[in-house]
Amino acid sequence: MKKIIYILLVSLLSTSCEDVINLNLETAEPRLVIDASLNWIDTTNGEIQFIKLSLTAPYYDNNFPPASGATVTVTDLNNNTFNFLEEVGNTGIYRNDAFIPVINNTYNLTIVYNEETYAATETLIPVVPIDFVEQKNNGGFSGNETEIKAYYTDPANIKNYYLFEFISINNNALNLEVYDDEFTDGNQIFGFYSNENLAPGDKMIIRNSGLSERAFEYLNILLQQNDNQSGDPFEIQPATVRGNCINQTNPSNFPLGYFRVSETTVFSYTIK
């Protein structure tokens, strides 16, 4: 009997997947979404930085309205105040041209939007350079994927956390991976990327950024929830991931997103 029920269940699942069902979902009040990743590229002075503010939208909407008209500032422990001014056109993109990045300095973000004040604190985390990149052309389970390994040397006796961004210019694709050094402390290790659509001559940008432990935990959970390769129709639906930004005026109206400050190293690579 159990076997019959299982076969019937699989049959129902396979046939129902052919129909498109639009659910009548409830619409919550919009929340502020804070995309505040200040990256100091190690070959630059880091003066130009951006913060993007937007609002949540209903599930079926593809457009996220910008959060325009906010007051955005970042301060550091050296009594410097960096004002982020919104770019022309109510874009929700705020820019500062005089940011001063200092390794291990603490930065405080303050956003005033719709008469509510949001705040977050983060430390500028250093990162080691990418030593070299290694390519394998017959990788993956089926043997038709191009594998990229970006090697770096982890500093010994220090807890380190990393964010790797693999940007495929020709495919207009971005892949994110986070790593810690729990089992690789002090060793040379690599960030990994695999794709069957890469071809000789394709350009890739590989970025490695230092993360705080809290930023690592946040991104790790976020990436796990965003993994669409499990194929499990019974998996638990993702929960709201809370970042380090808080609403000081009305805590129940919490924002989404994260305030991160990182040193970033960049490696340009051409697929062979």
XYZ file of N, CA and C in Angstrom:
816
model
N 0.829 -1.209 0.000
C 0.000 0.000 0.000
C 0.859 1.253 0.000
N 1.919 1.265 0.794
C 2.809 2.425 0.832
C 3.407 2.693 -0.535
N 3.770 1.631 -1.252
C 4.371 1.783 -2.576
C 3.392 2.404 -3.545
N 2.099 1.985 -3.480
C 1.081 2.533 -4.369
C 0.873 4.010 -4.100
N 0.817 4.378 -2.812
C 0.644 5.791 -2.454
C 1.801 6.617 -2.960
N 3.021 6.083 -2.842
C 4.215 6.820 -3.298
C 4.166 7.037 -4.808
N 3.798 6.000 -5.580
C 3.714 6.130 -7.035
C 2.650 7.150 -7.413
N 1.514 7.116 -6.715
C 0.441 8.058 -6.995
C 0.875 9.487 -6.709
N 1.605 9.667 -5.613
C 2.085 10.998 -5.240
C 3.042 11.546 -6.278
N 3.982 10.731 -6.741
C 4.931 11.156 -7.766
C 4.206 11.503 -9.049
N 3.192 10.713 -9.398
C 2.421 10.984 -10.611
C 1.703 12.315 -10.524
N 1.127 12.604 -9.371
C 0.430 13.881 -9.185
C 1.390 15.048 -9.296
N 2.577 14.893 -8.714
C 3.571 15.965 -8.762
C 4.019 16.219 -10.185
N 4.270 15.167 -10.954
C 4.794 15.327 -12.304
C 3.766 15.968 -13.224
N 2.474 15.657 -13.035
C 1.464 16.244 -13.906
C 1.126 17.664 -13.507
N 1.122 17.937 -12.188
C 0.753 19.274 -11.738
C 1.801 20.310 -12.095
N 3.045 19.896 -12.306
C 4.103 20.840 -12.638
C 3.921 21.440 -14.024
N 3.020 20.855 -14.830
C 2.813 21.362 -16.175
C 1.921 22.592 -16.197
N 1.168 22.828 -15.113
C 0.243 23.952 -15.061
C 0.871 25.126 -14.326
N 0.609 26.334 -14.806
C 1.067 27.547 -14.155
C -0.036 28.039 -13.237
N 0.272 28.144 -11.961
C -0.719 28.563 -10.980
C -0.265 29.878 -10.357
N -1.063 30.902 -10.501
C -0.782 32.195 -9.874
C -1.625 32.320 -8.613
N -0.964 32.339 -7.474
C -1.660 32.416 -6.197
C -2.000 33.862 -5.866
N -3.111 34.043 -5.197
C -3.518 35.367 -4.742
C -2.864 35.620 -3.384
N -1.657 36.170 -3.413
C -0.863 36.341 -2.194
C -1.162 37.669 -1.532
N -1.049 37.680 -0.209
C -1.207 38.920 0.529
C -0.021 39.832 0.266
N -0.277 41.132 0.276
C 0.773 42.121 0.044
C 1.080 42.850 1.338
N 2.334 42.743 1.787
C 2.740 43.415 3.020
C 3.186 44.841 2.713
N 3.272 45.634 3.755
C 3.786 46.987 3.601
C 5.242 46.929 3.145
N 5.648 47.822 2.232
C 7.034 47.799 1.739
C 8.040 48.019 2.861
N 9.160 47.312 2.763
C 10.275 47.500 3.694
C 11.466 48.091 2.944
N 12.309 48.788 3.676
C 13.524 49.335 3.099
C 14.534 48.216 2.878
N 15.140 48.208 1.690
C 16.189 47.241 1.359
C 17.503 48.000 1.214
N 18.498 47.629 2.022
C 19.770 48.352 2.085
C 20.860 47.503 1.445
N 21.381 47.984 0.320
C 22.515 47.340 -0.354
C 23.715 48.256 -0.173
N 24.439 48.045 0.930
C 25.540 48.940 1.304
C 26.815 48.132 1.435
N 27.395 47.785 0.289
C 28.664 47.057 0.257
C 29.748 48.020 -0.198
N 30.554 48.480 0.744
C 31.646 49.396 0.431
C 32.904 48.564 0.213
N 33.338 48.490 -1.030
C 34.496 47.669 -1.388
C 35.685 48.563 -1.735
N 36.766 48.366 -1.014
C 38.006 49.073 -1.319
C 38.844 48.172 -2.221
N 38.804 48.430 -3.532
C 39.648 47.679 -4.465
C 41.101 48.008 -4.158
N 41.928 46.988 -3.934
C 43.269 47.212 -3.386
C 44.206 47.964 -4.328
N 43.820 48.130 -5.593
C 44.663 48.899 -6.517
C 44.188 50.342 -6.671
N 43.201 50.745 -5.884
C 42.657 52.101 -5.956
C 42.738 52.756 -4.586
N 42.364 54.062 -4.540
C 42.333 54.746 -3.248
C 41.004 54.566 -2.530
N 40.040 53.962 -3.183
C 38.766 53.640 -2.545
C 37.859 54.818 -2.276
N 38.101 55.949 -2.912
C 37.336 57.160 -2.595
C 35.887 57.090 -3.061
N 35.621 56.475 -4.200
C 34.277 56.462 -4.772
C 33.526 55.218 -4.291
N 32.407 55.440 -3.599
C 31.605 54.351 -3.060
C 30.123 54.624 -3.304
N 29.334 53.544 -3.356
C 27.905 53.660 -3.626
C 27.104 52.872 -2.590
N 25.922 53.367 -2.286
C 24.944 52.665 -1.463
C 23.608 52.723 -2.194
N 22.961 51.570 -2.343
C 21.692 51.515 -3.060
C 20.562 51.209 -2.090
N 19.501 52.009 -2.156
C 18.320 51.818 -1.320
C 17.110 51.574 -2.217
N 16.346 50.554 -1.888
C 15.130 50.253 -2.637
C 14.063 49.781 -1.662
N 12.909 49.446 -2.205
C 11.792 48.972 -1.395
C 11.363 47.595 -1.874
N 10.858 46.799 -0.951
C 10.328 45.501 -1.339
C 9.082 45.705 -2.201
N 8.767 44.685 -2.997
C 7.633 44.754 -3.913
C 6.854 43.445 -3.832
N 5.597 43.429 -4.313
C 4.821 42.179 -4.335
C 5.552 41.069 -5.076
N 5.221 39.838 -4.760
C 5.956 38.665 -5.231
C 6.075 38.620 -6.751
N 5.004 38.966 -7.462
C 4.999 38.820 -8.919
C 5.558 40.046 -9.636
N 5.930 41.084 -8.907
C 6.509 42.275 -9.536
C 7.980 42.051 -9.835
N 8.415 42.481 -10.999
C 9.821 42.365 -11.382
C 10.606 43.636 -11.101
N 9.921 44.718 -10.780
C 10.579 45.991 -10.523
C 10.539 46.325 -9.033
N 11.685 46.776 -8.528
C 11.779 47.171 -7.136
C 11.946 48.684 -7.079
N 10.969 49.392 -6.535
C 11.038 50.860 -6.548
C 12.204 51.377 -5.730
N 12.882 52.423 -6.216
C 13.990 53.013 -5.459
C 13.475 53.743 -4.218
N 14.278 53.734 -3.174
C 13.975 54.509 -1.971
C 14.654 55.853 -2.115
N 13.935 56.796 -2.654
C 14.494 58.103 -2.981
C 14.270 59.089 -1.846
N 15.153 60.081 -1.761
C 14.991 61.150 -0.793
C 15.531 60.858 0.594
N 16.348 59.840 0.735
C 16.915 59.506 2.042
C 18.147 60.351 2.348
N 18.470 60.460 3.614
C 19.722 61.059 4.064
C 20.646 59.930 4.494
N 21.798 59.797 3.841
C 22.694 58.666 4.060
C 24.071 59.176 4.451
N 24.567 58.755 5.597
C 25.909 59.138 6.049
C 26.638 57.931 6.621
N 27.960 57.967 6.498
C 28.842 56.974 7.123
C 29.890 57.738 7.917
N 30.108 57.343 9.151
C 31.142 57.951 9.984
C 32.142 56.886 10.409
N 33.374 57.322 10.762
C 34.372 56.376 11.236
C 34.900 56.815 12.597
N 35.834 56.054 13.142
C 36.364 56.342 14.478
C 37.318 57.524 14.490
N 37.677 58.018 13.309
C 38.557 59.191 13.217
C 37.773 60.490 13.055
N 36.481 60.436 13.393
C 35.595 61.610 13.325
C 35.391 62.125 11.908
N 35.560 61.259 10.933
C 35.240 61.624 9.548
C 33.778 61.285 9.260
N 33.106 62.193 8.564
C 31.728 61.969 8.140
C 31.666 61.996 6.615
N 31.101 60.935 6.039
C 31.013 60.809 4.589
C 29.533 60.861 4.202
N 29.162 61.918 3.497
C 27.787 62.102 3.056
C 27.583 61.447 1.692
N 26.594 60.585 1.613
C 26.251 59.922 0.359
C 25.047 60.638 -0.242
N 25.237 61.229 -1.416
C 24.194 62.017 -2.065
C 23.559 61.224 -3.195
N 22.238 61.336 -3.308
C 21.516 60.573 -4.329
C 21.830 61.099 -5.721
N 22.071 60.169 -6.638
C 22.323 60.555 -8.016
C 21.044 61.097 -8.656
N 21.206 61.893 -9.688
C 20.085 62.590 -10.318
C 19.067 61.605 -10.876
N 17.790 61.904 -10.660
C 16.735 61.103 -11.262
C 15.996 60.193 -10.298
N 16.072 60.470 -8.994
C 15.383 59.625 -8.012
C 15.737 58.157 -8.200
N 17.022 57.888 -8.249
C 17.511 56.546 -8.568
C 17.577 55.613 -7.365
N 17.650 56.175 -6.151
C 17.888 55.354 -4.979
C 19.340 54.941 -4.834
N 20.209 55.471 -5.702
C 21.651 55.186 -5.644
C 22.350 56.408 -5.062
N 23.053 56.204 -3.966
C 23.700 57.288 -3.236
C 25.220 57.134 -3.341
N 25.905 58.259 -3.605
C 27.327 58.222 -3.932
C 28.127 59.149 -3.035
N 29.335 58.694 -2.695
C 30.311 59.534 -2.000
C 31.643 59.446 -2.729
N 32.280 60.604 -2.947
C 33.536 60.655 -3.709
C 34.763 60.905 -2.835
N 34.601 60.830 -1.520
C 35.728 61.162 -0.647
C 35.874 60.167 0.504
N 35.455 58.937 0.293
C 35.538 57.922 1.334
C 36.994 57.600 1.644
N 37.300 57.352 2.915
C 38.666 57.020 3.347
C 38.669 55.606 3.926
N 39.155 54.631 3.174
C 39.205 53.259 3.695
C 40.446 53.027 4.560
N 40.230 52.489 5.739
C 41.325 52.168 6.655
C 41.086 50.757 7.185
N 42.066 49.878 6.998
C 41.940 48.496 7.446
C 41.664 48.454 8.948
N 40.677 47.623 9.334
C 40.271 47.392 10.724
C 39.640 48.615 11.385
N 39.348 49.653 10.607
C 38.619 50.785 11.157
C 37.134 50.436 11.222
N 36.425 51.044 12.169
C 34.998 50.807 12.339
C 34.211 51.926 11.677
N 33.164 51.525 10.941
C 32.332 52.484 10.212
C 30.872 52.327 10.649
N 30.212 53.469 10.806
C 28.817 53.489 11.242
C 27.948 54.075 10.129
N 26.961 53.317 9.705
C 26.023 53.757 8.678
C 24.763 54.294 9.336
N 24.301 55.468 8.869
C 23.034 56.038 9.336
C 22.198 56.434 8.133
N 20.963 55.968 8.107
C 20.035 56.291 7.026
C 18.759 56.838 7.641
N 18.335 57.999 7.182
C 17.051 58.563 7.594
C 16.130 58.518 6.388
N 15.061 57.723 6.505
C 14.123 57.563 5.388
C 12.705 57.498 5.934
N 11.825 58.317 5.362
C 10.431 58.393 5.812
C 10.330 58.622 7.321
N 11.170 59.514 7.816
C 11.180 59.927 9.219
C 11.549 58.792 10.174
N 12.185 57.766 9.658
C 12.696 56.686 10.499
C 14.199 56.564 10.292
N 14.913 56.241 11.369
C 16.368 56.178 11.333
C 16.840 54.734 11.396
N 17.677 54.378 10.424
C 18.256 53.044 10.343
C 19.760 53.155 10.600
N 20.330 52.149 11.261
C 21.753 52.211 11.604
C 22.394 50.832 11.533
N 23.702 50.843 11.274
C 24.484 49.601 11.250
C 25.951 49.955 11.483
N 26.701 48.971 11.981
C 28.130 49.145 12.245
C 28.890 47.964 11.667
N 30.028 48.264 11.028
C 30.856 47.203 10.453
C 32.312 47.631 10.454
N 33.210 46.652 10.406
C 34.655 46.886 10.371
C 35.184 46.572 8.984
N 36.152 47.380 8.510
C 36.751 47.135 7.202
C 37.721 45.964 7.318
N 37.364 44.858 6.680
C 38.115 43.609 6.802
C 39.114 43.483 5.655
N 40.381 43.179 5.965
C 41.391 43.018 4.901
C 41.237 41.689 4.174
N 41.953 41.548 3.057
C 41.919 40.315 2.292
C 43.290 40.082 1.664
N 43.603 38.813 1.409
C 44.865 38.476 0.746
C 44.648 38.460 -0.769
N 45.704 38.661 -1.553
C 45.544 38.649 -3.022
C 45.319 37.243 -3.561
N 44.810 37.174 -4.782
C 44.698 35.908 -5.499
C 46.067 35.587 -6.098
N 46.614 34.426 -5.767
C 47.960 34.055 -6.222
C 47.982 33.715 -7.712
N 47.105 32.832 -8.125
C 47.032 32.438 -9.531
C 45.709 31.715 -9.760
N 45.383 31.498 -11.033
C 44.136 30.827 -11.419
C 44.466 29.584 -12.225
N 43.771 28.498 -11.915
C 43.980 27.215 -12.592
C 42.676 26.808 -13.289
N 42.792 26.248 -14.497
C 41.612 25.893 -15.291
C 41.632 24.412 -15.649
N 40.429 23.790 -15.597
C 40.255 22.405 -16.020
C 39.067 22.360 -16.974
N 39.243 21.747 -18.144
C 38.222 21.817 -19.191
C 37.245 20.648 -19.220
N 37.514 19.575 -18.521
C 36.621 18.416 -18.553
C 36.071 18.126 -17.158
N 35.635 19.186 -16.502
C 35.156 19.043 -15.136
C 33.662 18.798 -15.056
N 33.152 18.812 -13.835
C 31.731 18.587 -13.612
C 31.357 17.126 -13.655
N 30.111 16.834 -13.261
C 29.634 15.450 -13.212
C 29.631 14.806 -14.593
N 29.274 15.588 -15.626
C 29.195 15.042 -16.983
C 30.489 15.220 -17.768
N 31.460 15.923 -17.198
C 32.742 16.100 -17.855
C 32.764 17.166 -18.934
N 31.723 18.008 -19.020
C 31.680 19.041 -20.066
C 31.689 20.456 -19.499
N 32.104 20.593 -18.251
C 32.146 21.911 -17.630
C 33.585 22.416 -17.514
N 33.719 23.732 -17.597
C 35.017 24.371 -17.362
C 35.103 24.747 -15.888
N 36.118 24.232 -15.215
C 36.304 24.510 -13.791
C 37.411 25.543 -13.603
N 37.150 26.504 -12.732
C 38.111 27.553 -12.410
C 38.439 27.490 -10.924
N 39.725 27.454 -10.613
C 40.177 27.500 -9.224
C 41.064 28.736 -9.049
N 40.635 29.642 -8.164
C 41.396 30.859 -7.871
C 42.106 30.673 -6.532
N 43.420 30.487 -6.572
C 44.192 30.152 -5.381
C 44.584 31.403 -4.597
N 44.524 31.278 -3.277
C 44.973 32.336 -2.369
C 45.589 31.679 -1.136
N 46.431 32.404 -0.421
C 47.121 31.867 0.752
C 46.533 32.479 2.014
N 45.892 31.655 2.809
C 45.224 32.121 4.023
C 46.241 32.441 5.115
N 46.132 33.611 5.769
C 47.045 33.933 6.873
C 46.842 32.974 8.052
N 47.929 32.557 8.654
C 47.871 31.578 9.737
C 47.447 32.227 11.056
N 46.777 31.419 11.875
C 46.410 31.773 13.255
C 45.475 32.982 13.349
N 44.721 33.230 12.287
C 43.733 34.309 12.277
C 42.466 33.760 11.630
N 41.318 34.026 12.251
C 40.070 33.618 11.629
C 39.790 34.521 10.430
N 39.600 33.903 9.276
C 39.363 34.659 8.057
C 38.118 34.154 7.339
N 37.427 35.108 6.728
C 36.204 34.803 5.984
C 36.259 35.538 4.653
N 35.805 34.866 3.589
C 35.993 35.398 2.244
C 34.697 35.346 1.442
N 34.536 36.335 0.565
C 33.478 36.345 -0.437
C 34.126 36.356 -1.816
N 33.898 35.297 -2.602
C 34.386 35.224 -3.975
C 33.250 35.566 -4.931
N 33.544 36.445 -5.886
C 32.606 36.787 -6.955
C 33.242 36.376 -8.280
N 32.607 35.445 -8.968
C 33.059 35.015 -10.290
C 32.129 35.659 -11.320
N 32.648 36.614 -12.075
C 31.845 37.388 -13.015
C 32.228 36.978 -14.437
N 31.285 36.373 -15.144
C 31.507 35.977 -16.541
C 31.019 37.109 -17.434
N 31.948 37.825 -18.060
C 31.601 39.000 -18.860
C 30.771 38.603 -20.084
N 31.177 37.574 -20.796
C 30.495 37.181 -22.036
C 29.103 36.626 -21.780
N 28.919 35.923 -20.660
C 27.620 35.331 -20.343
C 26.772 36.224 -19.452
N 27.334 37.365 -19.046
C 26.619 38.284 -18.160
C 26.093 37.544 -16.928
N 26.978 36.772 -16.300
C 26.587 35.929 -15.173
C 27.469 36.233 -13.962
N 26.879 36.126 -12.783
C 27.593 36.343 -11.526
C 27.343 35.159 -10.609
N 28.422 34.604 -10.051
C 28.312 33.515 -9.090
C 29.039 33.914 -7.805
N 28.381 33.725 -6.667
C 28.945 34.098 -5.375
C 29.239 32.847 -4.554
N 30.374 32.863 -3.864
C 30.747 31.777 -2.966
C 31.392 32.384 -1.720
N 31.083 31.824 -0.543
C 31.717 32.276 0.695
C 32.520 31.123 1.295
N 33.637 31.481 1.931
C 34.526 30.490 2.518
C 35.024 30.980 3.871
N 35.311 30.024 4.748
C 36.049 30.337 5.972
C 37.290 29.452 6.023
N 38.142 29.669 7.020
C 39.401 28.913 7.079
C 39.430 27.945 8.258
N 38.245 27.441 8.634
C 38.182 26.528 9.773
C 39.082 25.311 9.581
N 39.136 24.788 8.361
C 39.941 23.587 8.085
C 41.123 23.870 7.160
N 41.354 25.136 6.839
C 42.418 25.478 5.896
C 43.332 26.579 6.425
N 43.320 26.817 7.714
C 44.066 27.931 8.298
C 45.550 27.869 7.933
N 46.065 28.954 7.357
C 47.476 29.052 7.029
C 47.900 28.334 5.770
N 46.966 27.764 5.029
C 47.295 26.990 3.830
C 46.900 27.741 2.555
N 47.457 27.277 1.446
C 47.006 27.785 0.156
C 45.771 26.991 -0.255
N 44.709 27.709 -0.573
C 43.434 27.085 -0.895
C 42.836 27.852 -2.063
N 41.679 27.432 -2.552
C 41.137 28.084 -3.742
C 39.641 28.343 -3.610
N 39.194 29.389 -4.317
C 37.783 29.600 -4.582
C 37.434 28.868 -5.867
N 36.227 28.290 -5.940
C 35.890 27.363 -7.026
C 34.679 27.842 -7.802
N 34.755 27.700 -9.137
C 33.641 28.041 -10.017
C 33.627 27.065 -11.181
N 32.421 26.629 -11.586
C 32.286 25.686 -12.684
C 31.100 26.086 -13.550
N 31.282 26.022 -14.894
C 30.220 26.422 -15.811
C 30.433 25.731 -17.156
N 29.366 25.165 -17.701
C 29.482 24.474 -18.985
C 29.401 25.433 -20.173
N 29.044 26.700 -19.927
C 28.870 27.657 -21.021
C 30.111 28.504 -21.296
N 31.185 28.293 -20.565
C 32.403 29.057 -20.803
C 33.108 28.537 -22.054
N 33.652 29.461 -22.844
C 34.341 29.101 -24.087
C 35.688 29.801 -24.142
N 36.645 29.249 -24.894
C 37.956 29.908 -25.023
C 37.806 31.351 -25.485
N 38.520 32.226 -24.826
C 38.453 33.643 -25.144
C 37.494 34.424 -24.269
N 36.604 33.736 -23.545
C 35.682 34.436 -22.656
C 36.455 35.140 -21.540
N 35.965 36.303 -21.151
C 36.613 37.089 -20.111
C 35.920 36.864 -18.761
N 36.730 36.749 -17.717
C 36.197 36.607 -16.374
C 36.872 37.604 -15.434
N 36.086 38.137 -14.506
C 36.605 38.951 -13.413
C 36.382 38.165 -12.130
N 37.435 37.931 -11.377
C 37.337 37.207 -10.112
C 37.684 38.177 -8.986
N 36.747 38.355 -8.059
C 36.941 39.277 -6.937
C 36.897 38.496 -5.627
N 37.842 38.798 -4.748
C 37.865 38.197 -3.419
C 37.832 39.316 -2.392
N 36.847 39.266 -1.473
C 36.681 40.301 -0.464
C 36.755 39.704 0.932
N 37.334 40.453 1.859
C 37.355 40.032 3.254
C 36.014 40.279 3.918
N 35.587 39.334 4.755
C 34.304 39.439 5.448
C 34.496 39.364 6.949
N 33.633 40.034 7.686
C 33.542 39.797 9.117
C 32.804 38.474 9.330
N 32.890 37.939 10.526
C 32.211 36.665 10.803
C 30.697 36.799 10.617
N 30.151 37.926 11.070
C 28.710 38.110 10.949
C 28.289 38.231 9.490
N 29.077 38.940 8.682
C 28.770 39.058 7.252
C 28.840 37.692 6.579
N 29.825 36.887 6.953
C 29.947 35.534 6.405
C 28.704 34.706 6.729
N 28.262 34.740 7.980
C 27.099 33.955 8.384
C 25.852 34.414 7.641
N 25.693 35.731 7.491
C 24.535 36.275 6.776
C 24.528 35.812 5.316
N 25.662 35.985 4.625
C 25.729 35.614 3.213
C 25.619 34.108 3.026
N 26.173 33.345 3.942
C 26.115 31.888 3.840
C 24.665 31.407 3.892
N 23.891 31.933 4.838
C 22.479 31.561 4.937
C 21.716 32.029 3.710
N 21.993 33.246 3.264
C 21.299 33.807 2.109
C 21.560 32.975 0.855
N 22.812 32.565 0.645
C 23.152 31.775 -0.537
C 22.556 30.377 -0.465
N 22.483 29.805 0.735
C 21.867 28.490 0.885
C 20.385 28.548 0.538
N 19.714 29.604 0.977
C 18.286 29.734 0.685
C 18.033 30.005 -0.793
N 19.011 30.588 -1.456
C 18.852 30.948 -2.859
C 19.285 29.836 -3.795
N 19.726 28.696 -3.239
C 20.176 27.564 -4.047
C 18.965 26.867 -4.644
N 18.822 26.935 -5.972
C 17.665 26.344 -6.644
C 17.985 25.005 -7.293
N 19.065 24.363 -6.851
C 19.474 23.120 -7.488
C 19.100 21.882 -6.681
N 18.474 22.071 -5.510
C 18.161 20.902 -4.689
C 17.053 20.057 -5.300
N 16.064 20.714 -5.935
C 15.000 19.970 -6.588
C 14.048 19.287 -5.624
N 14.046 19.662 -4.355
C 13.198 19.024 -3.358
C 11.867 19.758 -3.272
N 10.752 19.142 -3.712
C 9.465 19.842 -3.683
C 8.903 20.008 -2.290
N 9.503 19.333 -1.285
C 8.994 19.392 0.071
C 9.884 20.206 1.004
N 10.885 20.889 0.455
C 11.804 21.627 1.314
C 11.090 22.805 1.970
N 11.585 23.192 3.147
C 11.008 24.296 3.901
C 11.242 25.601 3.161
N 10.222 26.432 3.107
C 10.352 27.704 2.430
C 11.318 28.609 3.183
N 12.097 29.420 2.467
C 13.078 30.285 3.116
C 12.427 31.269 4.081
N 13.127 31.529 5.177
C 12.676 32.533 6.142
C 13.387 33.848 5.857
N 12.866 34.917 6.426
C 13.484 36.222 6.252
C 14.847 36.239 6.933
N 15.879 36.630 6.193
C 17.236 36.691 6.733
C 17.495 38.129 7.186
N 17.727 38.299 8.463
C 17.960 39.627 9.022
C 19.443 39.960 8.964
N 19.764 41.155 8.462
C 21.148 41.599 8.394
C 21.539 42.365 9.639
N 22.545 43.228 9.510
C 23.052 43.979 10.662
C 22.462 45.378 10.754
N 21.500 45.705 9.882
C 20.872 47.026 9.906
C 19.610 46.977 10.764
N 19.439 47.965 11.636
C 18.272 48.009 12.513
C 17.542 49.325 12.326
N 16.244 49.296 12.599
C 15.427 50.497 12.590
C 15.367 51.008 14.018
N 16.048 52.104 14.294
C 16.107 52.637 15.653
C 14.812 53.327 16.056
N 14.049 53.789 15.080
C 12.802 54.488 15.372
C 11.661 53.521 15.619
N 11.570 52.497 14.771
C 10.475 51.529 14.839
C 11.033 50.138 14.574
N 11.550 49.452 15.609
C 12.236 48.166 15.414
C 11.399 47.115 14.681
N 10.079 47.147 14.814
C 9.253 46.150 14.137
C 9.261 46.335 12.620
N 9.550 47.544 12.168
C 9.663 47.818 10.732
C 11.125 47.661 10.309
N 11.641 46.458 10.513
C 13.056 46.222 10.264
C 13.347 46.224 8.769
N 14.562 46.649 8.374
C 14.943 46.638 6.956
C 15.515 45.287 6.554
N 15.683 45.115 5.262
C 16.395 43.971 4.716
C 17.737 44.452 4.170
N 18.671 43.515 4.001
C 19.970 43.898 3.465
C 21.058 43.921 4.513
N 22.224 44.430 4.109
C 23.406 44.360 4.970
C 24.346 45.527 4.675
N 25.038 45.971 5.716
C 26.098 46.972 5.582
C 27.433 46.266 5.742
N 28.237 46.266 4.660
C 29.526 45.552 4.652
C 30.624 46.492 4.185
N 31.808 46.375 4.803
C 32.975 47.167 4.405
C 34.146 46.206 4.243
N 34.705 46.127 3.029
C 35.709 45.107 2.728
C 36.835 45.659 1.880
N 38.032 45.103 2.105
C 39.089 45.219 1.103
C 38.848 44.142 0.061
N 39.042 44.485 -1.213
C 38.749 43.566 -2.310
C 39.930 43.502 -3.262
N 40.289 42.279 -3.641
C 41.319 42.097 -4.653
C 40.663 41.567 -5.922
N 41.171 41.992 -7.083
C 40.552 41.667 -8.367
C 41.565 40.971 -9.267
N 41.123 39.906 -9.938
C 41.971 39.146 -10.857
C 41.222 38.983 -12.165
N 41.821 39.431 -13.272
C 41.219 39.278 -14.602
C 41.773 38.020 -15.255
N 40.861 37.217 -15.840
C 41.275 35.931 -16.411
C 40.555 35.701 -17.736
N 41.280 35.141 -18.714
C 40.720 34.776 -20.005
C 40.695 33.264 -20.128
N 39.517 32.716 -20.445
C 39.359 31.269 -20.577
C 40.210 30.760 -21.746
N 40.936 29.682 -21.485
C 41.838 29.115 -22.493
C 41.122 28.060 -23.342
